[in-house]
Amino acid sequence: MTNTSLGLLLLRIALGAMWIAHALLKLVVFTLPGTAQFFDSVGLPGVLAYPVFAAELLGGLALLAGVYARQVSLLLVPVLLAAAWVHLPNGWVHTSTGGGWEYPVFLAVASLVHWLLGDGDYSVKRSPFLTPGASRA
């Protein structure tokens, strides 16, 4: 196991666990209807709560399993950027009331790093689709 392989594995597992935790927070703590009400309150269509929940849960599971993980990291970045936009008025520190914007921005950058560096040696299923430098043939 090389340092790069271990680093990519740890990054992928950390991102996957974070996504699953956020999905379960929406389901168990806030409930999906409550999350939809929150989305409405910040100017997002409440109905988006449901596909966001599904993307977070399924994306987290795919990251943990190493199934198209690189693409999953890239495709989840817009969710993180939307979260950063929602938390922007709350300020820098995530422990501020309503949470700050730095946590989702950091996770967006970590997801982009994962996408740029690749799946790593310990992934189950890989694809060149949506990867930097992939052949367009």
PDB file of C-alpha atoms in Angstrom:
ATOM      1  CA  MET A   1       0.000   0.000   0.000  1.00  0.00           C
ATOM      2  CA  THR A   2       1.572   3.280  -1.108  1.00  0.00           C
ATOM      3  CA  ASN A   3       1.042   6.611   0.603  1.00  0.00           C
ATOM      4  CA  THR A   4      -0.979   7.795  -2.384  1.00  0.00           C
ATOM      5  CA  SER A   5      -3.184   4.692  -2.330  1.00  0.00           C
ATOM      6  CA  LEU A   6      -3.780   5.028   1.393  1.00  0.00           C
ATOM      7  CA  GLY A   7      -4.429   8.769   1.098  1.00  0.00           C
ATOM      8  CA  LEU A   8      -7.003   8.300  -1.661  1.00  0.00           C
ATOM      9  CA  LEU A   9      -8.703   5.503   0.270  1.00  0.00           C
ATOM     10  CA  LEU A  10      -8.931   7.641   3.419  1.00  0.00           C
ATOM     11  CA  LEU A  11     -10.200  10.652   1.463  1.00  0.00           C
ATOM     12  CA  ARG A  12     -12.848   8.537  -0.277  1.00  0.00           C
ATOM     13  CA  ILE A  13     -14.004   6.936   2.993  1.00  0.00           C
ATOM     14  CA  ALA A  14     -14.142  10.287   4.800  1.00  0.00           C
ATOM     15  CA  LEU A  15     -16.174  11.865   2.007  1.00  0.00           C
ATOM     16  CA  GLY A  16     -18.506   8.865   1.830  1.00  0.00           C
ATOM     17  CA  ALA A  17     -19.099   8.854   5.588  1.00  0.00           C
ATOM     18  CA  MET A  18     -19.781  12.601   5.548  1.00  0.00           C
ATOM     19  CA  TRP A  19     -22.367  12.270   2.766  1.00  0.00           C
ATOM     20  CA  ILE A  20     -24.145   9.411   4.501  1.00  0.00           C
ATOM     21  CA  ALA A  21     -24.172  11.337   7.789  1.00  0.00           C
ATOM     22  CA  HIS A  22     -25.693  14.386   6.083  1.00  0.00           C
ATOM     23  CA  ALA A  23     -28.326  12.273   4.357  1.00  0.00           C
ATOM     24  CA  LEU A  24     -29.271  10.604   7.646  1.00  0.00           C
ATOM     25  CA  LEU A  25     -29.411  13.997   9.366  1.00  0.00           C
ATOM     26  CA  LYS A  26     -32.020  15.066   6.815  1.00  0.00           C
ATOM     27  CA  LEU A  27     -33.956  11.825   7.235  1.00  0.00           C
ATOM     28  CA  VAL A  28     -33.738  11.105  10.972  1.00  0.00           C
ATOM     29  CA  VAL A  29     -33.264  14.475  12.682  1.00  0.00           C
ATOM     30  CA  PHE A  30     -34.937  17.051  10.451  1.00  0.00           C
ATOM     31  CA  THR A  31     -37.156  14.591   8.508  1.00  0.00           C
ATOM     32  CA  LEU A  32     -37.544  14.926   4.770  1.00  0.00           C
ATOM     33  CA  PRO A  33     -40.654  17.132   5.026  1.00  0.00           C
ATOM     34  CA  GLY A  34     -38.786  19.333   7.524  1.00  0.00           C
ATOM     35  CA  THR A  35     -35.815  19.523   5.172  1.00  0.00           C
ATOM     36  CA  ALA A  36     -38.188  20.498   2.358  1.00  0.00           C
ATOM     37  CA  GLN A  37     -39.573  23.300   4.550  1.00  0.00           C
ATOM     38  CA  PHE A  38     -36.022  24.485   5.247  1.00  0.00           C
ATOM     39  CA  PHE A  39     -35.209  24.494   1.542  1.00  0.00           C
ATOM     40  CA  ASP A  40     -38.325  26.609   0.945  1.00  0.00           C
ATOM     41  CA  SER A  41     -37.303  29.008   3.722  1.00  0.00           C
ATOM     42  CA  VAL A  42     -33.925  29.716   2.080  1.00  0.00           C
ATOM     43  CA  GLY A  43     -35.343  30.208  -1.396  1.00  0.00           C
ATOM     44  CA  LEU A  44     -34.804  26.733  -2.839  1.00  0.00           C
ATOM     45  CA  PRO A  45     -37.695  24.611  -4.080  1.00  0.00           C
ATOM     46  CA  GLY A  46     -38.685  22.344  -1.212  1.00  0.00           C
ATOM     47  CA  VAL A  47     -39.111  19.401  -3.548  1.00  0.00           C
ATOM     48  CA  LEU A  48     -35.320  19.438  -4.060  1.00  0.00           C
ATOM     49  CA  ALA A  49     -34.909  18.035  -0.555  1.00  0.00           C
ATOM     50  CA  TYR A  50     -35.813  14.573  -1.810  1.00  0.00           C
ATOM     51  CA  PRO A  51     -33.335  14.239  -4.706  1.00  0.00           C
ATOM     52  CA  VAL A  52     -30.654  15.919  -2.570  1.00  0.00           C
ATOM     53  CA  PHE A  53     -31.249  13.322   0.138  1.00  0.00           C
ATOM     54  CA  ALA A  54     -31.047  10.516  -2.433  1.00  0.00           C
ATOM     55  CA  ALA A  55     -27.886  11.962  -3.993  1.00  0.00           C
ATOM     56  CA  GLU A  56     -26.227  12.293  -0.593  1.00  0.00           C
ATOM     57  CA  LEU A  57     -27.122   8.776   0.536  1.00  0.00           C
ATOM     58  CA  LEU A  58     -26.424   6.968  -2.727  1.00  0.00           C
ATOM     59  CA  GLY A  59     -23.341   9.085  -3.400  1.00  0.00           C
ATOM     60  CA  GLY A  60     -21.988   8.338   0.062  1.00  0.00           C
ATOM     61  CA  LEU A  61     -22.552   4.619  -0.387  1.00  0.00           C
ATOM     62  CA  ALA A  62     -20.871   4.706  -3.816  1.00  0.00           C
ATOM     63  CA  LEU A  63     -17.881   6.530  -2.333  1.00  0.00           C
ATOM     64  CA  LEU A  64     -17.552   4.025   0.510  1.00  0.00           C
ATOM     65  CA  ALA A  65     -17.760   1.118  -1.911  1.00  0.00           C
ATOM     66  CA  GLY A  66     -15.454   2.735  -4.444  1.00  0.00           C
ATOM     67  CA  VAL A  67     -17.981   2.532  -7.271  1.00  0.00           C
ATOM     68  CA  TYR A  68     -17.392   5.319  -9.809  1.00  0.00           C
ATOM     69  CA  ALA A  69     -16.188   7.307  -6.821  1.00  0.00           C
ATOM     70  CA  ARG A  70     -14.319   9.880  -8.843  1.00  0.00           C
ATOM     71  CA  GLN A  71     -17.406  10.794 -10.835  1.00  0.00           C
ATOM     72  CA  VAL A  72     -19.568  10.781  -7.706  1.00  0.00           C
ATOM     73  CA  SER A  73     -17.240  13.270  -6.024  1.00  0.00           C
ATOM     74  CA  LEU A  74     -17.497  15.587  -9.018  1.00  0.00           C
ATOM     75  CA  LEU A  75     -21.268  15.263  -9.370  1.00  0.00           C
ATOM     76  CA  LEU A  76     -21.843  16.062  -5.677  1.00  0.00           C
ATOM     77  CA  VAL A  77     -19.882  19.339  -5.811  1.00  0.00           C
ATOM     78  CA  PRO A  78     -22.979  21.389  -6.831  1.00  0.00           C
ATOM     79  CA  VAL A  79     -24.783  20.150  -3.700  1.00  0.00           C
ATOM     80  CA  LEU A  80     -21.884  21.440  -1.592  1.00  0.00           C
ATOM     81  CA  LEU A  81     -21.772  24.761  -3.429  1.00  0.00           C
ATOM     82  CA  ALA A  82     -25.518  25.204  -2.871  1.00  0.00           C
ATOM     83  CA  ALA A  83     -24.992  24.445   0.824  1.00  0.00           C
ATOM     84  CA  ALA A  84     -22.202  27.039   0.952  1.00  0.00           C
ATOM     85  CA  TRP A  85     -24.537  29.575  -0.686  1.00  0.00           C
ATOM     86  CA  VAL A  86     -27.252  28.814   1.903  1.00  0.00           C
ATOM     87  CA  HIS A  87     -24.802  29.201   4.801  1.00  0.00           C
ATOM     88  CA  LEU A  88     -22.989  32.259   3.413  1.00  0.00           C
ATOM     89  CA  PRO A  89     -25.069  34.794   5.382  1.00  0.00           C
ATOM     90  CA  ASN A  90     -24.202  32.949   8.626  1.00  0.00           C
ATOM     91  CA  GLY A  91     -20.520  33.818   8.389  1.00  0.00           C
ATOM     92  CA  TRP A  92     -17.298  31.877   8.451  1.00  0.00           C
ATOM     93  CA  VAL A  93     -17.529  29.520  11.443  1.00  0.00           C
ATOM     94  CA  HIS A  94     -19.701  26.432  11.018  1.00  0.00           C
ATOM     95  CA  THR A  95     -20.550  26.552  14.727  1.00  0.00           C
ATOM     96  CA  SER A  96     -22.314  29.891  14.126  1.00  0.00           C
ATOM     97  CA  THR A  97     -26.084  29.862  14.355  1.00  0.00           C
ATOM     98  CA  GLY A  98     -27.266  28.176  11.190  1.00  0.00           C
ATOM     99  CA  GLY A  99     -23.747  26.972  10.357  1.00  0.00           C
ATOM    100  CA  GLY A 100     -21.030  28.736   8.396  1.00  0.00           C
ATOM    101  CA  TRP A 101     -19.992  28.421   4.791  1.00  0.00           C
ATOM    102  CA  GLU A 102     -16.428  27.123   5.245  1.00  0.00           C
ATOM    103  CA  TYR A 103     -17.382  23.482   5.867  1.00  0.00           C
ATOM    104  CA  PRO A 104     -19.231  22.934   2.576  1.00  0.00           C
ATOM    105  CA  VAL A 105     -16.561  24.901   0.690  1.00  0.00           C
ATOM    106  CA  PHE A 106     -13.833  22.736   2.217  1.00  0.00           C
ATOM    107  CA  LEU A 107     -15.759  19.586   1.291  1.00  0.00           C
ATOM    108  CA  ALA A 108     -16.263  20.888  -2.259  1.00  0.00           C
ATOM    109  CA  VAL A 109     -12.504  21.389  -2.561  1.00  0.00           C
ATOM    110  CA  ALA A 110     -11.820  17.934  -1.044  1.00  0.00           C
ATOM    111  CA  SER A 111     -14.263  16.428  -3.548  1.00  0.00           C
ATOM    112  CA  LEU A 112     -12.534  18.199  -6.423  1.00  0.00           C
ATOM    113  CA  VAL A 113      -9.165  16.953  -5.154  1.00  0.00           C
ATOM    114  CA  HIS A 114     -10.536  13.403  -5.120  1.00  0.00           C
ATOM    115  CA  TRP A 115     -11.825  13.849  -8.661  1.00  0.00           C
ATOM    116  CA  LEU A 116      -8.471  15.224  -9.854  1.00  0.00           C
ATOM    117  CA  LEU A 117      -6.339  12.561  -8.152  1.00  0.00           C
ATOM    118  CA  GLY A 118      -8.497   9.592  -9.083  1.00  0.00           C
ATOM    119  CA  ASP A 119     -10.157   6.547  -7.611  1.00  0.00           C
ATOM    120  CA  GLY A 120      -7.056   4.962  -6.129  1.00  0.00           C
ATOM    121  CA  ASP A 121      -6.027   1.334  -6.019  1.00  0.00           C
ATOM    122  CA  TYR A 122      -8.816   0.219  -3.703  1.00  0.00           C
ATOM    123  CA  SER A 123     -11.877   1.054  -5.776  1.00  0.00           C
ATOM    124  CA  VAL A 124     -14.322  -1.546  -7.017  1.00  0.00           C
ATOM    125  CA  LYS A 125     -15.446   0.045 -10.299  1.00  0.00           C
ATOM    126  CA  ARG A 126     -13.747   2.787 -12.324  1.00  0.00           C
ATOM    127  CA  SER A 127     -14.501   4.688 -15.508  1.00  0.00           C
ATOM    128  CA  PRO A 128     -12.661   7.299 -17.572  1.00  0.00           C
ATOM    129  CA  PHE A 129     -15.945   9.216 -18.000  1.00  0.00           C
ATOM    130  CA  LEU A 130     -15.714  12.815 -16.695  1.00  0.00           C
ATOM    131  CA  THR A 131     -12.079  12.467 -15.679  1.00  0.00           C
ATOM    132  CA  PRO A 132      -9.345  14.973 -16.436  1.00  0.00           C
ATOM    133  CA  GLY A 133      -7.232  13.869 -19.380  1.00  0.00           C
ATOM    134  CA  ALA A 134      -9.580  11.044 -20.379  1.00  0.00           C
ATOM    135  CA  SER A 135      -9.606  10.180 -24.048  1.00  0.00           C
ATOM    136  CA  ARG A 136     -12.516  11.669 -25.958  1.00  0.00           C
ATOM    137  CA  ALA A 137     -12.431   8.916 -28.597  1.00  0.00           C
TER     138      ALA A 137
END
